[in-house]
Amino acid sequence: MTAFAPPDFLAKICARADAPARLAALPRPWVFTNGVFDILHRGHVSYLAQARAQGGSLLVGLNSDASARRLGKGPDRPLNAEADRAVMMAALGAVDLVTWFDEDTPQALIGELRPDLIVKGGDYDMDKLPETALVRSWGGDALAIPFVDGYSTTALVARIRDQP
């Protein structure tokens, strides 16, 4: 039987403690985004590609399973475990580094990494987020990217569950 090496993209996944050193080796400006990314869909990949286009490297902070459950999307969410979601993120060409956070918001992780730009989905008022004030405190900035209409993990899960 032929043995296969693990895919190269797995090297994009790192423990939070290792993320600052790993990020330091990547081209700037550093763009940070975060989310659950439970069931990957067109809206996600479009958003991530647009986020990546804003800088030299894209770091994705994934909500841990516990953090995702606290978001109130349902008792059985996320459907995919954090390790599986990290692999999906790492497999995308737009993504350069993937790590996790267990808090309710990524504010502490952003403070540890000090990205040049944070990016969120279009439903956020960036000026009202504490993460925006934090990144601007060291000269960074924040940007909202419009959603791709008609794509939502919550709606997709509901549609799947509604099938006979």
PDB file of C-alpha atoms in Angstrom:
ATOM      1  CA  MET A   1       0.000   0.000   0.000  1.00  0.00           C
ATOM      2  CA  THR A   2       1.245   3.503  -0.831  1.00  0.00           C
ATOM      3  CA  ALA A   3       1.819   5.863   2.067  1.00  0.00           C
ATOM      4  CA  PHE A   4       0.858   9.488   1.591  1.00  0.00           C
ATOM      5  CA  ALA A   5       2.378  12.460   3.341  1.00  0.00           C
ATOM      6  CA  PRO A   6       0.013  14.777   5.194  1.00  0.00           C
ATOM      7  CA  PRO A   7      -1.118  17.742   3.086  1.00  0.00           C
ATOM      8  CA  ASP A   8       1.171  20.780   3.258  1.00  0.00           C
ATOM      9  CA  PHE A   9      -1.706  23.058   4.244  1.00  0.00           C
ATOM     10  CA  LEU A  10      -1.857  21.439   7.694  1.00  0.00           C
ATOM     11  CA  ALA A  11       1.250  23.483   8.540  1.00  0.00           C
ATOM     12  CA  LYS A  12      -0.960  26.610   8.485  1.00  0.00           C
ATOM     13  CA  ILE A  13      -2.677  25.460  11.705  1.00  0.00           C
ATOM     14  CA  CYS A  14      -0.984  26.476  14.933  1.00  0.00           C
ATOM     15  CA  ALA A  15      -1.618  26.638  18.647  1.00  0.00           C
ATOM     16  CA  ARG A  16      -2.517  30.076  19.940  1.00  0.00           C
ATOM     17  CA  ALA A  17       0.718  30.267  21.957  1.00  0.00           C
ATOM     18  CA  ASP A  18       2.714  29.747  18.752  1.00  0.00           C
ATOM     19  CA  ALA A  19       0.702  32.178  16.609  1.00  0.00           C
ATOM     20  CA  PRO A  20       2.693  35.392  17.300  1.00  0.00           C
ATOM     21  CA  ALA A  21       5.990  33.802  16.241  1.00  0.00           C
ATOM     22  CA  ARG A  22       4.406  32.123  13.228  1.00  0.00           C
ATOM     23  CA  LEU A  23       2.732  35.364  12.187  1.00  0.00           C
ATOM     24  CA  ALA A  24       6.036  37.252  12.450  1.00  0.00           C
ATOM     25  CA  ALA A  25       7.397  35.128   9.600  1.00  0.00           C
ATOM     26  CA  LEU A  26       4.538  36.098   7.246  1.00  0.00           C
ATOM     27  CA  PRO A  27       4.390  39.098   4.884  1.00  0.00           C
ATOM     28  CA  ARG A  28       2.742  42.293   6.115  1.00  0.00           C
ATOM     29  CA  PRO A  29       0.296  43.875   6.324  1.00  0.00           C
ATOM     30  CA  TRP A  30      -1.333  41.225   8.507  1.00  0.00           C
ATOM     31  CA  VAL A  31      -5.095  40.901   8.107  1.00  0.00           C
ATOM     32  CA  PHE A  32      -7.077  39.217  10.892  1.00  0.00           C
ATOM     33  CA  THR A  33     -10.578  37.843  10.739  1.00  0.00           C
ATOM     34  CA  ASN A  34     -12.477  35.464  12.931  1.00  0.00           C
ATOM     35  CA  GLY A  35     -15.555  33.287  13.035  1.00  0.00           C
ATOM     36  CA  VAL A  36     -17.012  29.850  13.523  1.00  0.00           C
ATOM     37  CA  PHE A  37     -16.942  28.849   9.826  1.00  0.00           C
ATOM     38  CA  ASP A  38     -19.009  25.766  10.666  1.00  0.00           C
ATOM     39  CA  ILE A  39     -20.219  24.711   7.223  1.00  0.00           C
ATOM     40  CA  LEU A  40     -18.088  26.321   4.562  1.00  0.00           C
ATOM     41  CA  HIS A  41     -20.103  27.997   1.781  1.00  0.00           C
ATOM     42  CA  ARG A  42     -19.730  30.482  -1.054  1.00  0.00           C
ATOM     43  CA  GLY A  43     -20.227  33.474   1.221  1.00  0.00           C
ATOM     44  CA  HIS A  44     -17.356  32.347   3.441  1.00  0.00           C
ATOM     45  CA  VAL A  45     -14.844  31.779   0.653  1.00  0.00           C
ATOM     46  CA  SER A  46     -15.743  35.051  -1.090  1.00  0.00           C
ATOM     47  CA  TYR A  47     -15.366  36.931   2.182  1.00  0.00           C
ATOM     48  CA  LEU A  48     -12.031  35.271   2.990  1.00  0.00           C
ATOM     49  CA  ALA A  49     -10.637  36.003  -0.480  1.00  0.00           C
ATOM     50  CA  GLN A  50     -11.684  39.657  -0.154  1.00  0.00           C
ATOM     51  CA  ALA A  51     -10.135  39.841   3.317  1.00  0.00           C
ATOM     52  CA  ARG A  52      -6.875  38.346   2.045  1.00  0.00           C
ATOM     53  CA  ALA A  53      -6.758  40.893  -0.780  1.00  0.00           C
ATOM     54  CA  GLN A  54      -6.485  43.661   1.840  1.00  0.00           C
ATOM     55  CA  GLY A  55      -2.983  42.692   2.917  1.00  0.00           C
ATOM     56  CA  GLY A  56       0.037  40.445   2.706  1.00  0.00           C
ATOM     57  CA  SER A  57      -1.215  37.597   4.925  1.00  0.00           C
ATOM     58  CA  LEU A  58      -4.564  36.450   6.325  1.00  0.00           C
ATOM     59  CA  LEU A  59      -4.872  35.016   9.820  1.00  0.00           C
ATOM     60  CA  VAL A  60      -8.127  33.311  10.801  1.00  0.00           C
ATOM     61  CA  GLY A  61      -9.054  33.105  14.475  1.00  0.00           C
ATOM     62  CA  LEU A  62     -11.585  30.311  14.887  1.00  0.00           C
ATOM     63  CA  ASN A  63     -14.070  30.237  17.721  1.00  0.00           C
ATOM     64  CA  SER A  64     -13.337  27.109  19.746  1.00  0.00           C
ATOM     65  CA  ASP A  65     -16.239  24.674  20.058  1.00  0.00           C
ATOM     66  CA  ALA A  66     -17.072  26.053  23.514  1.00  0.00           C
ATOM     67  CA  SER A  67     -16.933  29.649  22.292  1.00  0.00           C
ATOM     68  CA  ALA A  68     -19.120  28.794  19.287  1.00  0.00           C
ATOM     69  CA  ARG A  69     -21.732  27.133  21.512  1.00  0.00           C
ATOM     70  CA  ARG A  70     -21.988  30.298  23.576  1.00  0.00           C
ATOM     71  CA  LEU A  71     -23.002  32.275  20.472  1.00  0.00           C
ATOM     72  CA  GLY A  72     -26.528  30.850  20.755  1.00  0.00           C
ATOM     73  CA  LYS A  73     -26.802  29.324  17.292  1.00  0.00           C
ATOM     74  CA  GLY A  74     -28.282  26.125  18.703  1.00  0.00           C
ATOM     75  CA  PRO A  75     -27.375  23.395  21.190  1.00  0.00           C
ATOM     76  CA  ASP A  76     -25.868  21.149  18.515  1.00  0.00           C
ATOM     77  CA  ARG A  77     -23.685  23.814  16.908  1.00  0.00           C
ATOM     78  CA  PRO A  78     -21.056  23.834  15.732  1.00  0.00           C
ATOM     79  CA  LEU A  79     -21.772  20.793  13.603  1.00  0.00           C
ATOM     80  CA  ASN A  80     -18.092  20.413  12.740  1.00  0.00           C
ATOM     81  CA  ALA A  81     -15.500  20.184  15.515  1.00  0.00           C
ATOM     82  CA  GLU A  82     -12.888  22.923  15.827  1.00  0.00           C
ATOM     83  CA  ALA A  83     -10.068  20.711  14.500  1.00  0.00           C
ATOM     84  CA  ASP A  84     -12.122  19.891  11.392  1.00  0.00           C
ATOM     85  CA  ARG A  85     -13.048  23.545  10.871  1.00  0.00           C
ATOM     86  CA  ALA A  86      -9.365  24.499  11.185  1.00  0.00           C
ATOM     87  CA  VAL A  87      -8.412  22.002   8.474  1.00  0.00           C
ATOM     88  CA  MET A  88     -11.077  23.424   6.147  1.00  0.00           C
ATOM     89  CA  MET A  89      -9.776  26.961   6.727  1.00  0.00           C
ATOM     90  CA  ALA A  90      -6.148  25.922   6.254  1.00  0.00           C
ATOM     91  CA  ALA A  91      -6.977  24.213   2.954  1.00  0.00           C
ATOM     92  CA  LEU A  92      -8.050  27.539   1.450  1.00  0.00           C
ATOM     93  CA  GLY A  93      -5.461  29.389  -0.598  1.00  0.00           C
ATOM     94  CA  ALA A  94      -6.561  32.757   0.834  1.00  0.00           C
ATOM     95  CA  VAL A  95      -5.712  31.698   4.396  1.00  0.00           C
ATOM     96  CA  ASP A  96      -2.120  31.848   5.659  1.00  0.00           C
ATOM     97  CA  LEU A  97      -2.502  30.930   9.339  1.00  0.00           C
ATOM     98  CA  VAL A  98      -5.247  29.439  11.537  1.00  0.00           C
ATOM     99  CA  THR A  99      -5.528  29.420  15.315  1.00  0.00           C
ATOM    100  CA  TRP A 100      -8.296  29.347  17.956  1.00  0.00           C
ATOM    101  CA  PHE A 101      -9.727  31.453  20.725  1.00  0.00           C
ATOM    102  CA  ASP A 102     -11.944  30.266  23.566  1.00  0.00           C
ATOM    103  CA  GLU A 103     -13.268  33.626  24.735  1.00  0.00           C
ATOM    104  CA  ASP A 104     -16.579  35.097  23.596  1.00  0.00           C
ATOM    105  CA  THR A 105     -14.777  37.634  21.407  1.00  0.00           C
ATOM    106  CA  PRO A 106     -11.364  37.617  19.699  1.00  0.00           C
ATOM    107  CA  GLN A 107     -10.245  40.802  21.476  1.00  0.00           C
ATOM    108  CA  ALA A 108      -7.544  39.140  23.603  1.00  0.00           C
ATOM    109  CA  LEU A 109      -6.194  37.200  20.609  1.00  0.00           C
ATOM    110  CA  ILE A 110      -6.096  40.391  18.539  1.00  0.00           C
ATOM    111  CA  GLY A 111      -4.136  42.042  21.352  1.00  0.00           C
ATOM    112  CA  GLU A 112      -1.638  39.180  21.345  1.00  0.00           C
ATOM    113  CA  LEU A 113      -1.171  39.208  17.558  1.00  0.00           C
ATOM    114  CA  ARG A 114      -1.388  42.953  16.839  1.00  0.00           C
ATOM    115  CA  PRO A 115      -2.585  42.674  13.229  1.00  0.00           C
ATOM    116  CA  ASP A 116      -2.468  45.658  10.895  1.00  0.00           C
ATOM    117  CA  LEU A 117      -6.099  45.264   9.890  1.00  0.00           C
ATOM    118  CA  ILE A 118      -9.107  43.433  11.294  1.00  0.00           C
ATOM    119  CA  VAL A 119     -11.916  42.458   8.952  1.00  0.00           C
ATOM    120  CA  LYS A 120     -15.486  41.488   9.819  1.00  0.00           C
ATOM    121  CA  GLY A 121     -18.655  40.704   7.889  1.00  0.00           C
ATOM    122  CA  GLY A 122     -20.808  43.561   6.651  1.00  0.00           C
ATOM    123  CA  ASP A 123     -23.359  43.356   9.465  1.00  0.00           C
ATOM    124  CA  TYR A 124     -20.916  44.884  11.968  1.00  0.00           C
ATOM    125  CA  ASP A 125     -20.585  48.582  12.756  1.00  0.00           C
ATOM    126  CA  MET A 126     -16.810  48.573  13.016  1.00  0.00           C
ATOM    127  CA  ASP A 127     -16.660  51.841  14.964  1.00  0.00           C
ATOM    128  CA  LYS A 128     -18.678  50.280  17.805  1.00  0.00           C
ATOM    129  CA  LEU A 129     -16.478  47.186  18.257  1.00  0.00           C
ATOM    130  CA  PRO A 130     -13.910  47.204  21.086  1.00  0.00           C
ATOM    131  CA  GLU A 131     -11.614  45.243  18.758  1.00  0.00           C
ATOM    132  CA  THR A 132     -11.539  48.238  16.411  1.00  0.00           C
ATOM    133  CA  ALA A 133     -10.411  50.615  19.164  1.00  0.00           C
ATOM    134  CA  LEU A 134      -7.766  48.086  20.176  1.00  0.00           C
ATOM    135  CA  VAL A 135      -6.239  47.658  16.707  1.00  0.00           C
ATOM    136  CA  ARG A 136      -6.381  51.407  16.080  1.00  0.00           C
ATOM    137  CA  SER A 137      -4.436  51.949  19.336  1.00  0.00           C
ATOM    138  CA  TRP A 138      -1.281  50.685  17.591  1.00  0.00           C
ATOM    139  CA  GLY A 139      -2.001  52.307  14.235  1.00  0.00           C
ATOM    140  CA  GLY A 140      -4.008  49.519  12.614  1.00  0.00           C
ATOM    141  CA  ASP A 141      -7.472  49.752  11.137  1.00  0.00           C
ATOM    142  CA  ALA A 142     -10.752  47.886  10.765  1.00  0.00           C
ATOM    143  CA  LEU A 143     -12.920  47.118   7.755  1.00  0.00           C
ATOM    144  CA  ALA A 144     -16.341  45.561   7.157  1.00  0.00           C
ATOM    145  CA  ILE A 145     -16.731  43.487   3.984  1.00  0.00           C
ATOM    146  CA  PRO A 146     -20.270  43.171   2.577  1.00  0.00           C
ATOM    147  CA  PHE A 147     -21.942  39.778   2.790  1.00  0.00           C
ATOM    148  CA  VAL A 148     -22.696  37.736  -0.306  1.00  0.00           C
ATOM    149  CA  ASP A 149     -26.502  37.814  -0.283  1.00  0.00           C
ATOM    150  CA  GLY A 150     -28.314  34.535   0.211  1.00  0.00           C
ATOM    151  CA  TYR A 151     -25.558  32.632   2.030  1.00  0.00           C
ATOM    152  CA  SER A 152     -25.718  31.778   5.714  1.00  0.00           C
ATOM    153  CA  THR A 153     -24.695  28.686   7.645  1.00  0.00           C
ATOM    154  CA  THR A 154     -27.766  28.988   9.872  1.00  0.00           C
ATOM    155  CA  ALA A 155     -30.084  29.140   6.829  1.00  0.00           C
ATOM    156  CA  LEU A 156     -28.226  26.261   5.179  1.00  0.00           C
ATOM    157  CA  VAL A 157     -28.565  24.075   8.287  1.00  0.00           C
ATOM    158  CA  ALA A 158     -32.289  24.892   8.481  1.00  0.00           C
ATOM    159  CA  ARG A 159     -32.746  23.986   4.810  1.00  0.00           C
ATOM    160  CA  ILE A 160     -30.900  20.677   5.249  1.00  0.00           C
ATOM    161  CA  ARG A 161     -32.981  19.799   8.298  1.00  0.00           C
ATOM    162  CA  ASP A 162     -36.196  20.653   6.479  1.00  0.00           C
ATOM    163  CA  GLN A 163     -35.553  18.007   3.791  1.00  0.00           C
ATOM    164  CA  PRO A 164     -37.600  14.794   4.012  1.00  0.00           C
TER     165      PRO A 164
END
